[in-house]
PDB file of C-alpha atoms in Angstrom:
ATOM      1  CA  MET A   1       0.000   0.000   0.000  1.00 98.00           C
ATOM      2  CA  ARG A   2       1.284   3.466  -0.926  1.00 98.00           C
ATOM      3  CA  ILE A   3       0.454   5.990   1.790  1.00 98.00           C
ATOM      4  CA  LEU A   4       0.906   9.756   1.891  1.00 98.00           C
ATOM      5  CA  PHE A   5       0.674  11.665   5.156  1.00 98.00           C
ATOM      6  CA  LEU A   6       0.643  15.481   5.027  1.00 98.00           C
ATOM      7  CA  GLY A   7       1.431  17.555   8.119  1.00 98.00           C
ATOM      8  CA  ASP A   8      -0.648  20.317   9.708  1.00 98.00           C
ATOM      9  CA  ILE A   9      -2.475  22.398   7.092  1.00 98.00           C
ATOM     10  CA  VAL A  10      -2.222  26.049   8.167  1.00 98.00           C
ATOM     11  CA  GLY A  11      -4.683  28.632   6.912  1.00 97.00           C
ATOM     12  CA  ARG A  12      -5.943  29.495   3.459  1.00 97.00           C
ATOM     13  CA  VAL A  13      -2.661  29.204   1.551  1.00 98.00           C
ATOM     14  CA  GLY A  14      -1.937  25.835   3.149  1.00 98.00           C
ATOM     15  CA  ARG A  15      -5.278  24.311   2.327  1.00 97.00           C
ATOM     16  CA  GLU A  16      -5.311  25.771  -1.187  1.00 98.00           C
ATOM     17  CA  ALA A  17      -1.883  24.249  -1.823  1.00 98.00           C
ATOM     18  CA  VAL A  18      -3.077  20.839  -0.626  1.00 98.00           C
ATOM     19  CA  ILE A  19      -6.358  20.988  -2.520  1.00 98.00           C
ATOM     20  CA  SER A  20      -4.656  22.021  -5.763  1.00 97.00           C
ATOM     21  CA  ARG A  21      -1.759  19.546  -5.592  1.00 97.00           C
ATOM     22  CA  LEU A  22      -3.364  16.477  -4.063  1.00 98.00           C
ATOM     23  CA  PRO A  23      -5.108  15.125  -7.195  1.00 97.00           C
ATOM     24  CA  THR A  24      -1.820  15.226  -9.119  1.00 97.00           C
ATOM     25  CA  LEU A  25       0.110  13.637  -6.262  1.00 97.00           C
ATOM     26  CA  ARG A  26      -2.433  10.830  -6.007  1.00 97.00           C
ATOM     27  CA  ARG A  27      -2.024  10.108  -9.695  1.00 97.00           C
ATOM     28  CA  ASP A  28       1.731  10.551 -10.080  1.00 97.00           C
ATOM     29  CA  LEU A  29       2.673   8.667  -6.897  1.00 97.00           C
ATOM     30  CA  ALA A  30      -0.039   6.002  -7.384  1.00 97.00           C
ATOM     31  CA  LEU A  31      -1.275   6.624  -3.852  1.00 98.00           C
ATOM     32  CA  ASP A  32      -3.707   4.255  -2.187  1.00 98.00           C
ATOM     33  CA  LEU A  33      -4.292   6.202   1.038  1.00 98.00           C
ATOM     34  CA  VAL A  34      -3.934   9.901   1.894  1.00 98.00           C
ATOM     35  CA  VAL A  35      -4.106  11.200   5.467  1.00 98.00           C
ATOM     36  CA  VAL A  36      -3.828  14.907   6.304  1.00 98.00           C
ATOM     37  CA  ASN A  37      -3.772  16.776   9.594  1.00 98.00           C
ATOM     38  CA  GLY A  38      -6.361  19.545   9.309  1.00 98.00           C
ATOM     39  CA  GLU A  39      -6.495  21.063  12.779  1.00 96.00           C
ATOM     40  CA  ASN A  40      -5.131  24.457  11.665  1.00 97.00           C
ATOM     41  CA  ALA A  41      -6.869  24.618   8.295  1.00 97.00           C
ATOM     42  CA  SER A  42      -9.526  27.213   9.230  1.00 96.00           C
ATOM     43  CA  HIS A  43      -7.700  30.553   9.636  1.00 95.00           C
ATOM     44  CA  GLY A  44      -4.969  28.724  11.549  1.00 95.00           C
ATOM     45  CA  PHE A  45      -7.254  27.467  14.313  1.00 96.00           C
ATOM     46  CA  GLY A  46      -9.523  24.447  13.948  1.00 96.00           C
ATOM     47  CA  LEU A  47     -11.350  22.863  11.030  1.00 98.00           C
ATOM     48  CA  SER A  48     -14.726  23.926   9.677  1.00 97.00           C
ATOM     49  CA  PRO A  49     -17.076  21.296   8.208  1.00 98.00           C
ATOM     50  CA  ALA A  50     -16.940  23.076   4.835  1.00 97.00           C
ATOM     51  CA  ILE A  51     -13.137  23.004   4.678  1.00 98.00           C
ATOM     52  CA  GLY A  52     -13.205  19.391   5.800  1.00 98.00           C
ATOM     53  CA  ARG A  53     -15.471  18.565   2.868  1.00 98.00           C
ATOM     54  CA  ASP A  54     -13.164  20.428   0.469  1.00 98.00           C
ATOM     55  CA  LEU A  55     -10.134  18.432   1.642  1.00 98.00           C
ATOM     56  CA  LEU A  56     -11.978  15.118   1.369  1.00 98.00           C
ATOM     57  CA  GLU A  57     -13.272  15.972  -2.093  1.00 97.00           C
ATOM     58  CA  ALA A  58      -9.728  16.894  -3.185  1.00 97.00           C
ATOM     59  CA  GLY A  59      -8.511  13.387  -2.379  1.00 97.00           C
ATOM     60  CA  ALA A  60      -7.851  13.084   1.347  1.00 98.00           C
ATOM     61  CA  ASP A  61      -9.172   9.821   2.766  1.00 98.00           C
ATOM     62  CA  VAL A  62      -8.860  10.803   6.436  1.00 98.00           C
ATOM     63  CA  ILE A  63      -8.397  14.109   8.283  1.00 98.00           C
ATOM     64  CA  THR A  64      -6.775  14.002  11.722  1.00 98.00           C
ATOM     65  CA  LEU A  65      -6.998  16.716  14.362  1.00 98.00           C
ATOM     66  CA  GLY A  66      -5.201  17.764  17.565  1.00 97.00           C
ATOM     67  CA  ASN A  67      -5.289  20.366  20.317  1.00 96.00           C
ATOM     68  CA  HIS A  68      -7.291  22.791  18.134  1.00 96.00           C
ATOM     69  CA  SER A  69     -10.015  20.213  17.466  1.00 96.00           C
ATOM     70  CA  TRP A  70     -12.796  22.321  18.980  1.00 95.00           C
ATOM     71  CA  ASP A  71     -11.688  25.826  17.983  1.00 94.00           C
ATOM     72  CA  ARG A  72     -14.435  25.726  15.353  1.00 95.00           C
ATOM     73  CA  ARG A  73     -17.606  25.059  17.315  1.00 94.00           C
ATOM     74  CA  ASP A  74     -19.510  24.072  14.173  1.00 96.00           C
ATOM     75  CA  LEU A  75     -17.348  20.943  13.923  1.00 97.00           C
ATOM     76  CA  ILE A  76     -18.648  19.643  17.265  1.00 96.00           C
ATOM     77  CA  GLY A  77     -22.063  18.839  15.837  1.00 94.00           C
ATOM     78  CA  HIS A  78     -20.651  17.636  12.521  1.00 96.00           C
ATOM     79  CA  ILE A  79     -17.841  15.294  13.508  1.00 97.00           C
ATOM     80  CA  GLY A  80     -20.163  12.505  14.638  1.00 94.00           C
ATOM     81  CA  SER A  81     -21.641  12.243  11.143  1.00 95.00           C
ATOM     82  CA  GLU A  82     -18.298  12.290   9.288  1.00 97.00           C
ATOM     83  CA  PRO A  83     -16.184   9.289  10.339  1.00 97.00           C
ATOM     84  CA  ARG A  84     -13.327  10.341   8.054  1.00 98.00           C
ATOM     85  CA  ILE A  85     -12.581  13.291  10.361  1.00 98.00           C
ATOM     86  CA  ILE A  86     -11.041  11.942  13.569  1.00 98.00           C
ATOM     87  CA  ARG A  87      -9.992  13.726  16.761  1.00 98.00           C
ATOM     88  CA  PRO A  88      -7.368  12.409  19.213  1.00 98.00           C
ATOM     89  CA  ALA A  89      -8.461   9.078  20.662  1.00 98.00           C
ATOM     90  CA  ASN A  90      -7.320   9.997  24.174  1.00 98.00           C
ATOM     91  CA  TYR A  91      -9.897  12.723  24.702  1.00 97.00           C
ATOM     92  CA  PRO A  92     -12.058  11.759  27.701  1.00 95.00           C
ATOM     93  CA  PRO A  93     -14.956   9.318  27.196  1.00 94.00           C
ATOM     94  CA  GLY A  94     -18.054  11.058  25.890  1.00 94.00           C
ATOM     95  CA  THR A  95     -16.178  13.551  23.688  1.00 96.00           C
ATOM     96  CA  PRO A  96     -17.873  13.852  20.275  1.00 97.00           C
ATOM     97  CA  GLY A  97     -16.366  11.969  17.354  1.00 97.00           C
ATOM     98  CA  GLN A  98     -13.986   9.043  17.143  1.00 98.00           C
ATOM     99  CA  GLY A  99     -10.234   8.673  17.528  1.00 98.00           C
ATOM    100  CA  SER A 100      -9.741   6.100  14.788  1.00 98.00           C
ATOM    101  CA  VAL A 101     -11.267   4.927  11.540  1.00 98.00           C
ATOM    102  CA  VAL A 102     -10.897   1.930   9.225  1.00 98.00           C
ATOM    103  CA  VAL A 103     -10.712   2.909   5.563  1.00 98.00           C
ATOM    104  CA  GLU A 104     -11.626   0.296   2.974  1.00 97.00           C
ATOM    105  CA  LEU A 105      -9.923   0.887  -0.364  1.00 96.00           C
ATOM    106  CA  VAL A 106     -11.633   0.264  -3.691  1.00 93.00           C
ATOM    107  CA  ASP A 107      -9.742  -3.026  -4.027  1.00 95.00           C
ATOM    108  CA  GLY A 108     -10.960  -4.263  -0.626  1.00 96.00           C
ATOM    109  CA  ARG A 109      -7.784  -3.688   1.359  1.00 97.00           C
ATOM    110  CA  LYS A 110      -8.238  -2.012   4.744  1.00 98.00           C
ATOM    111  CA  ALA A 111      -6.196   0.614   6.564  1.00 98.00           C
ATOM    112  CA  LEU A 112      -6.534   1.771  10.152  1.00 98.00           C
ATOM    113  CA  VAL A 113      -5.862   5.448  10.929  1.00 98.00           C
ATOM    114  CA  VAL A 114      -5.470   6.595  14.546  1.00 98.00           C
ATOM    115  CA  SER A 115      -5.146  10.093  15.989  1.00 98.00           C
ATOM    116  CA  ILE A 116      -3.643  10.562  19.452  1.00 98.00           C
ATOM    117  CA  MET A 117      -2.322  13.559  21.375  1.00 98.00           C
ATOM    118  CA  GLY A 118       0.674  13.827  23.650  1.00 98.00           C
ATOM    119  CA  ARG A 119       0.599  15.023  27.263  1.00 97.00           C
ATOM    120  CA  GLN A 120       4.017  16.655  27.708  1.00 96.00           C
ATOM    121  CA  PHE A 121       3.603  20.472  27.529  1.00 96.00           C
ATOM    122  CA  MET A 122       0.067  19.951  26.171  1.00 94.00           C
ATOM    123  CA  ASP A 123      -3.471  19.971  27.563  1.00 91.00           C
ATOM    124  CA  ALA A 124      -4.316  17.370  30.194  1.00 91.00           C
ATOM    125  CA  MET A 125      -5.433  14.237  28.338  1.00 96.00           C
ATOM    126  CA  ASP A 126      -5.975  10.548  28.957  1.00 97.00           C
ATOM    127  CA  ASP A 127      -2.948   8.269  28.530  1.00 98.00           C
ATOM    128  CA  PRO A 128      -2.138   8.099  24.769  1.00 98.00           C
ATOM    129  CA  PHE A 129      -0.188   4.843  25.178  1.00 98.00           C
ATOM    130  CA  ARG A 130      -3.162   3.163  26.803  1.00 98.00           C
ATOM    131  CA  SER A 131      -5.571   4.631  24.248  1.00 98.00           C
ATOM    132  CA  VAL A 132      -3.670   3.389  21.217  1.00 98.00           C
ATOM    133  CA  THR A 133      -3.150  -0.010  22.849  1.00 98.00           C
ATOM    134  CA  GLU A 134      -6.898  -0.355  23.327  1.00 98.00           C
ATOM    135  CA  ILE A 135      -7.551   0.505  19.673  1.00 98.00           C
ATOM    136  CA  LEU A 136      -4.919  -1.935  18.422  1.00 97.00           C
ATOM    137  CA  SER A 137      -6.403  -4.708  20.570  1.00 97.00           C
ATOM    138  CA  ARG A 138      -9.314  -4.729  18.101  1.00 96.00           C
ATOM    139  CA  HIS A 139      -7.097  -4.898  14.999  1.00 96.00           C
ATOM    140  CA  ARG A 140      -4.126  -6.950  13.870  1.00 93.00           C
ATOM    141  CA  LEU A 141      -1.646  -5.668  11.339  1.00 96.00           C
ATOM    142  CA  GLY A 142      -1.202  -8.040   8.421  1.00 94.00           C
ATOM    143  CA  VAL A 143      -4.287 -10.024   9.432  1.00 94.00           C
ATOM    144  CA  THR A 144      -7.354  -7.790   9.752  1.00 95.00           C
ATOM    145  CA  MET A 145      -5.566  -4.650   8.530  1.00 97.00           C
ATOM    146  CA  HIS A 146      -3.269  -4.233   5.538  1.00 97.00           C
ATOM    147  CA  ALA A 147      -1.812  -1.005   6.990  1.00 98.00           C
ATOM    148  CA  ALA A 148      -2.080   1.201  10.069  1.00 98.00           C
ATOM    149  CA  VAL A 149      -1.117   4.868  10.492  1.00 98.00           C
ATOM    150  CA  VAL A 150      -0.815   6.689  13.836  1.00 98.00           C
ATOM    151  CA  ASP A 151      -0.674  10.503  13.970  1.00 98.00           C
ATOM    152  CA  VAL A 152       1.000  11.557  17.242  1.00 98.00           C
ATOM    153  CA  HIS A 153       0.070  15.204  17.816  1.00 98.00           C
ATOM    154  CA  ALA A 154       2.596  16.188  20.460  1.00 98.00           C
ATOM    155  CA  GLU A 155       5.026  18.890  21.534  1.00 98.00           C
ATOM    156  CA  ALA A 156       7.841  16.805  23.041  1.00 98.00           C
ATOM    157  CA  THR A 157      10.113  14.954  20.644  1.00 98.00           C
ATOM    158  CA  SER A 158      10.896  12.459  23.411  1.00 98.00           C
ATOM    159  CA  GLU A 159       7.234  11.518  23.698  1.00 98.00           C
ATOM    160  CA  LYS A 160       6.998  10.997  19.943  1.00 98.00           C
ATOM    161  CA  TRP A 161      10.139   8.848  19.900  1.00 98.00           C
ATOM    162  CA  ALA A 162       8.790   6.796  22.795  1.00 98.00           C
ATOM    163  CA  MET A 163       5.520   6.235  20.949  1.00 98.00           C
ATOM    164  CA  GLY A 164       7.372   5.170  17.810  1.00 98.00           C
ATOM    165  CA  HIS A 165       9.345   2.518  19.675  1.00 98.00           C
ATOM    166  CA  PHE A 166       6.274   1.515  21.696  1.00 98.00           C
ATOM    167  CA  LEU A 167       4.354   0.780  18.486  1.00 98.00           C
ATOM    168  CA  ASP A 168       7.260  -0.612  16.454  1.00 98.00           C
ATOM    169  CA  GLY A 169       6.181  -3.766  14.668  1.00 98.00           C
ATOM    170  CA  ARG A 170       2.484  -3.155  15.381  1.00 98.00           C
ATOM    171  CA  VAL A 171       1.674  -0.381  12.890  1.00 98.00           C
ATOM    172  CA  SER A 172       2.934   0.739   9.488  1.00 98.00           C
ATOM    173  CA  LEU A 173       3.682   4.386  10.281  1.00 98.00           C
ATOM    174  CA  VAL A 174       4.033   6.507  13.412  1.00 98.00           C
ATOM    175  CA  ILE A 175       4.311  10.158  12.435  1.00 98.00           C
ATOM    176  CA  GLY A 176       4.410  13.271  14.565  1.00 98.00           C
ATOM    177  CA  THR A 177       2.528  16.501  14.019  1.00 98.00           C
ATOM    178  CA  HIS A 178       1.995  19.804  15.896  1.00 98.00           C
ATOM    179  CA  THR A 179       5.410  21.533  15.765  1.00 97.00           C
ATOM    180  CA  HIS A 180       4.982  22.548  12.098  1.00 98.00           C
ATOM    181  CA  THR A 181       8.672  21.832  11.421  1.00 97.00           C
ATOM    182  CA  PRO A 182       9.706  18.821   9.295  1.00 98.00           C
ATOM    183  CA  THR A 183      12.384  16.693  10.936  1.00 98.00           C
ATOM    184  CA  ALA A 184      15.185  14.871   9.123  1.00 97.00           C
ATOM    185  CA  ASP A 185      15.029  11.684  11.211  1.00 98.00           C
ATOM    186  CA  HIS A 186      12.650   9.595   9.095  1.00 98.00           C
ATOM    187  CA  ARG A 187      13.589   5.932   9.232  1.00 98.00           C
ATOM    188  CA  ILE A 188      12.196   2.417   9.425  1.00 98.00           C
ATOM    189  CA  LEU A 189      12.597   1.130  12.965  1.00 98.00           C
ATOM    190  CA  SER A 190      13.953  -2.324  13.804  1.00 98.00           C
ATOM    191  CA  GLY A 191      10.493  -3.890  13.969  1.00 98.00           C
ATOM    192  CA  GLY A 192       9.469  -2.554  10.560  1.00 98.00           C
ATOM    193  CA  THR A 193       7.466   0.554  11.505  1.00 98.00           C
ATOM    194  CA  ALA A 194       8.188   3.786   9.609  1.00 98.00           C
ATOM    195  CA  PHE A 195       8.765   6.763  11.908  1.00 99.00           C
ATOM    196  CA  GLN A 196       9.268  10.530  11.692  1.00 98.00           C
ATOM    197  CA  THR A 197       9.258  12.906  14.646  1.00 98.00           C
ATOM    198  CA  ASP A 198       7.328  15.609  12.773  1.00 98.00           C
ATOM    199  CA  ALA A 199       5.921  15.771   9.257  1.00 98.00           C
ATOM    200  CA  GLY A 200       6.060  19.571   9.151  1.00 98.00           C
ATOM    201  CA  MET A 201       3.235  21.784   7.937  1.00 98.00           C
ATOM    202  CA  CYS A 202       1.465  22.687   4.744  1.00 98.00           C
ATOM    203  CA  GLY A 203       1.661  26.469   4.819  1.00 98.00           C
ATOM    204  CA  ASP A 204       3.875  29.496   4.335  1.00 98.00           C
ATOM    205  CA  TYR A 205       7.342  28.804   5.782  1.00 98.00           C
ATOM    206  CA  ASP A 206       8.282  32.509   5.602  1.00 97.00           C
ATOM    207  CA  SER A 207       6.559  32.801   8.974  1.00 97.00           C
ATOM    208  CA  VAL A 208       6.679  31.658  12.579  1.00 97.00           C
ATOM    209  CA  ILE A 209       5.256  28.117  12.355  1.00 97.00           C
ATOM    210  CA  GLY A 210       2.760  29.323   9.770  1.00 96.00           C
ATOM    211  CA  MET A 211       1.742  32.566  11.480  1.00 96.00           C
ATOM    212  CA  GLY A 212       2.619  36.111  10.449  1.00 96.00           C
ATOM    213  CA  LYS A 213       6.108  37.037  11.614  1.00 95.00           C
ATOM    214  CA  GLU A 214       5.520  40.491  13.095  1.00 93.00           C
ATOM    215  CA  ALA A 215       2.806  39.589  15.603  1.00 92.00           C
ATOM    216  CA  ALA A 216       4.582  36.377  16.601  1.00 94.00           C
ATOM    217  CA  ILE A 217       7.927  38.109  17.143  1.00 93.00           C
ATOM    218  CA  ALA A 218       6.266  40.874  19.166  1.00 92.00           C
ATOM    219  CA  ARG A 219       4.942  38.338  21.649  1.00 91.00           C
ATOM    220  CA  PHE A 220       8.441  37.059  22.326  1.00 92.00           C
ATOM    221  CA  VAL A 221      10.047  40.518  22.462  1.00 94.00           C
ATOM    222  CA  ARG A 222       7.448  42.238  24.644  1.00 91.00           C
ATOM    223  CA  LYS A 223       6.248  39.232  26.655  1.00 84.00           C
ATOM    224  CA  MET A 224       2.736  40.660  26.420  1.00 81.00           C
ATOM    225  CA  PRO A 225      -0.356  39.581  24.550  1.00 79.00           C
ATOM    226  CA  GLY A 226      -0.657  41.388  21.263  1.00 77.00           C
ATOM    227  CA  ASP A 227      -2.630  41.175  18.070  1.00 80.00           C
ATOM    228  CA  ARG A 228      -4.330  37.885  17.330  1.00 85.00           C
ATOM    229  CA  LEU A 229      -2.044  35.636  15.350  1.00 92.00           C
ATOM    230  CA  GLN A 230      -3.001  35.323  11.698  1.00 95.00           C
ATOM    231  CA  PRO A 231      -1.741  32.744   9.199  1.00 96.00           C
ATOM    232  CA  ALA A 232       0.998  33.981   6.877  1.00 96.00           C
ATOM    233  CA  GLU A 233      -0.252  34.565   3.351  1.00 96.00           C
ATOM    234  CA  GLY A 234       2.829  33.898   1.185  1.00 97.00           C
ATOM    235  CA  GLU A 235       3.399  30.958  -1.129  1.00 97.00           C
ATOM    236  CA  ALA A 236       2.807  27.699   0.695  1.00 97.00           C
ATOM    237  CA  SER A 237       4.876  24.543   0.825  1.00 98.00           C
ATOM    238  CA  ILE A 238       3.296  21.174   1.343  1.00 98.00           C
ATOM    239  CA  ALA A 239       5.247  18.794   3.571  1.00 98.00           C
ATOM    240  CA  GLY A 240       4.711  15.186   4.493  1.00 98.00           C
ATOM    241  CA  MET A 241       5.894  11.621   4.192  1.00 98.00           C
ATOM    242  CA  MET A 242       5.198   8.793   1.764  1.00 98.00           C
ATOM    243  CA  VAL A 243       5.447   5.190   2.887  1.00 98.00           C
ATOM    244  CA  GLU A 244       5.134   1.969   0.934  1.00 98.00           C
ATOM    245  CA  THR A 245       4.041  -1.067   2.936  1.00 98.00           C
ATOM    246  CA  ASP A 246       4.073  -4.825   2.449  1.00 97.00           C
ATOM    247  CA  ASP A 247       0.501  -6.105   2.195  1.00 93.00           C
ATOM    248  CA  ALA A 248       1.441  -9.444   3.729  1.00 95.00           C
ATOM    249  CA  THR A 249       2.776  -7.932   6.960  1.00 97.00           C
ATOM    250  CA  GLY A 250       1.533  -4.348   6.900  1.00 98.00           C
ATOM    251  CA  LEU A 251       5.047  -3.169   7.772  1.00 98.00           C
ATOM    252  CA  ALA A 252       6.988  -0.480   5.922  1.00 98.00           C
ATOM    253  CA  ARG A 253       9.265  -1.363   3.023  1.00 98.00           C
ATOM    254  CA  ARG A 254      10.468   2.140   2.161  1.00 98.00           C
ATOM    255  CA  MET A 255       9.696   5.784   2.908  1.00 98.00           C
ATOM    256  CA  ALA A 256      10.630   9.229   1.639  1.00 98.00           C
ATOM    257  CA  PRO A 257       9.673  12.854   2.326  1.00 98.00           C
ATOM    258  CA  VAL A 258       7.323  14.810   0.083  1.00 98.00           C
ATOM    259  CA  ARG A 259       7.865  18.578  -0.160  1.00 98.00           C
ATOM    260  CA  GLN A 260       6.646  20.909  -2.888  1.00 96.00           C
ATOM    261  CA  GLY A 261       6.353  24.658  -3.417  1.00 96.00           C
ATOM    262  CA  GLY A 262       7.176  27.678  -1.319  1.00 95.00           C
ATOM    263  CA  HIS A 263      10.449  28.017   0.581  1.00 95.00           C
ATOM    264  CA  LEU A 264      11.431  24.391   1.171  1.00 96.00           C
ATOM    265  CA  VAL A 265      13.754  22.458  -1.094  1.00 96.00           C
ATOM    266  CA  PRO A 266      11.409  20.305  -3.197  1.00 96.00           C
ATOM    267  CA  THR A 267      11.664  16.541  -2.983  1.00 96.00           C
ATOM    268  CA  LEU A 268       9.539  13.641  -4.161  1.00 96.00           C
ATOM    269  CA  PRO A 269       9.954   9.876  -3.684  1.00 96.00           C
ATOM    270  CA  ASP A 270      11.691   8.011  -6.515  1.00 94.00           C
ATOM    271  CA  PHE A 271       9.872   4.741  -5.927  1.00 94.00           C
TER     272      PHE A 271
END
């Protein structure tokens, strides 16, 4: 299975870049499954139902969320009716929506996608290790699932590394989101799970993690609240990771970064 994961989509330029490029990427890379993190897609904070529909219609199979899941109140009543939009699984019981989804491809193969959120330097949440273990107890890679992707929305790199090793051999891909900065540590772990600490963002990199530079810098310089942060409006880059898995085991065979447009050096997989 050929899987593309795209990091946090930030604001209008980020989502327009994804929507415009995704159909071509699906065709040229012969993608079977596309997962995107959409928690910053609506003006940098949250995901509206309308933008969610636009991303799904453009070719995303699943949209994951994170700590900005409920910044758009209109998503609260919508998420229960759209299983392809998933919030972190370790929200407390009773929270609207689901933390995982099984996607059935047109050829009958199945892929599990899980969203979880870290606890270090983040909001108080239920244990993400316990939450993902409970989800995986209902699925078995290479038996009931042909692939499994886990989005770890977390601040601490140590927590993401720990989750990667914790899940090694049990899922196809563990990939971090939230810091909006692509890391250069992508690798296939000893048990066969592909891992990257952070996929980066889809947005304007001439910014401070996707937000306009002036207002963001002022907050650090003055140590006072200032103008509301607004997404930067320059040319966007899309950033993510492509993984190819073995259908027999569900484990990763190879992986490579995907970056196009904007200020990042472009790169595409050669497999």
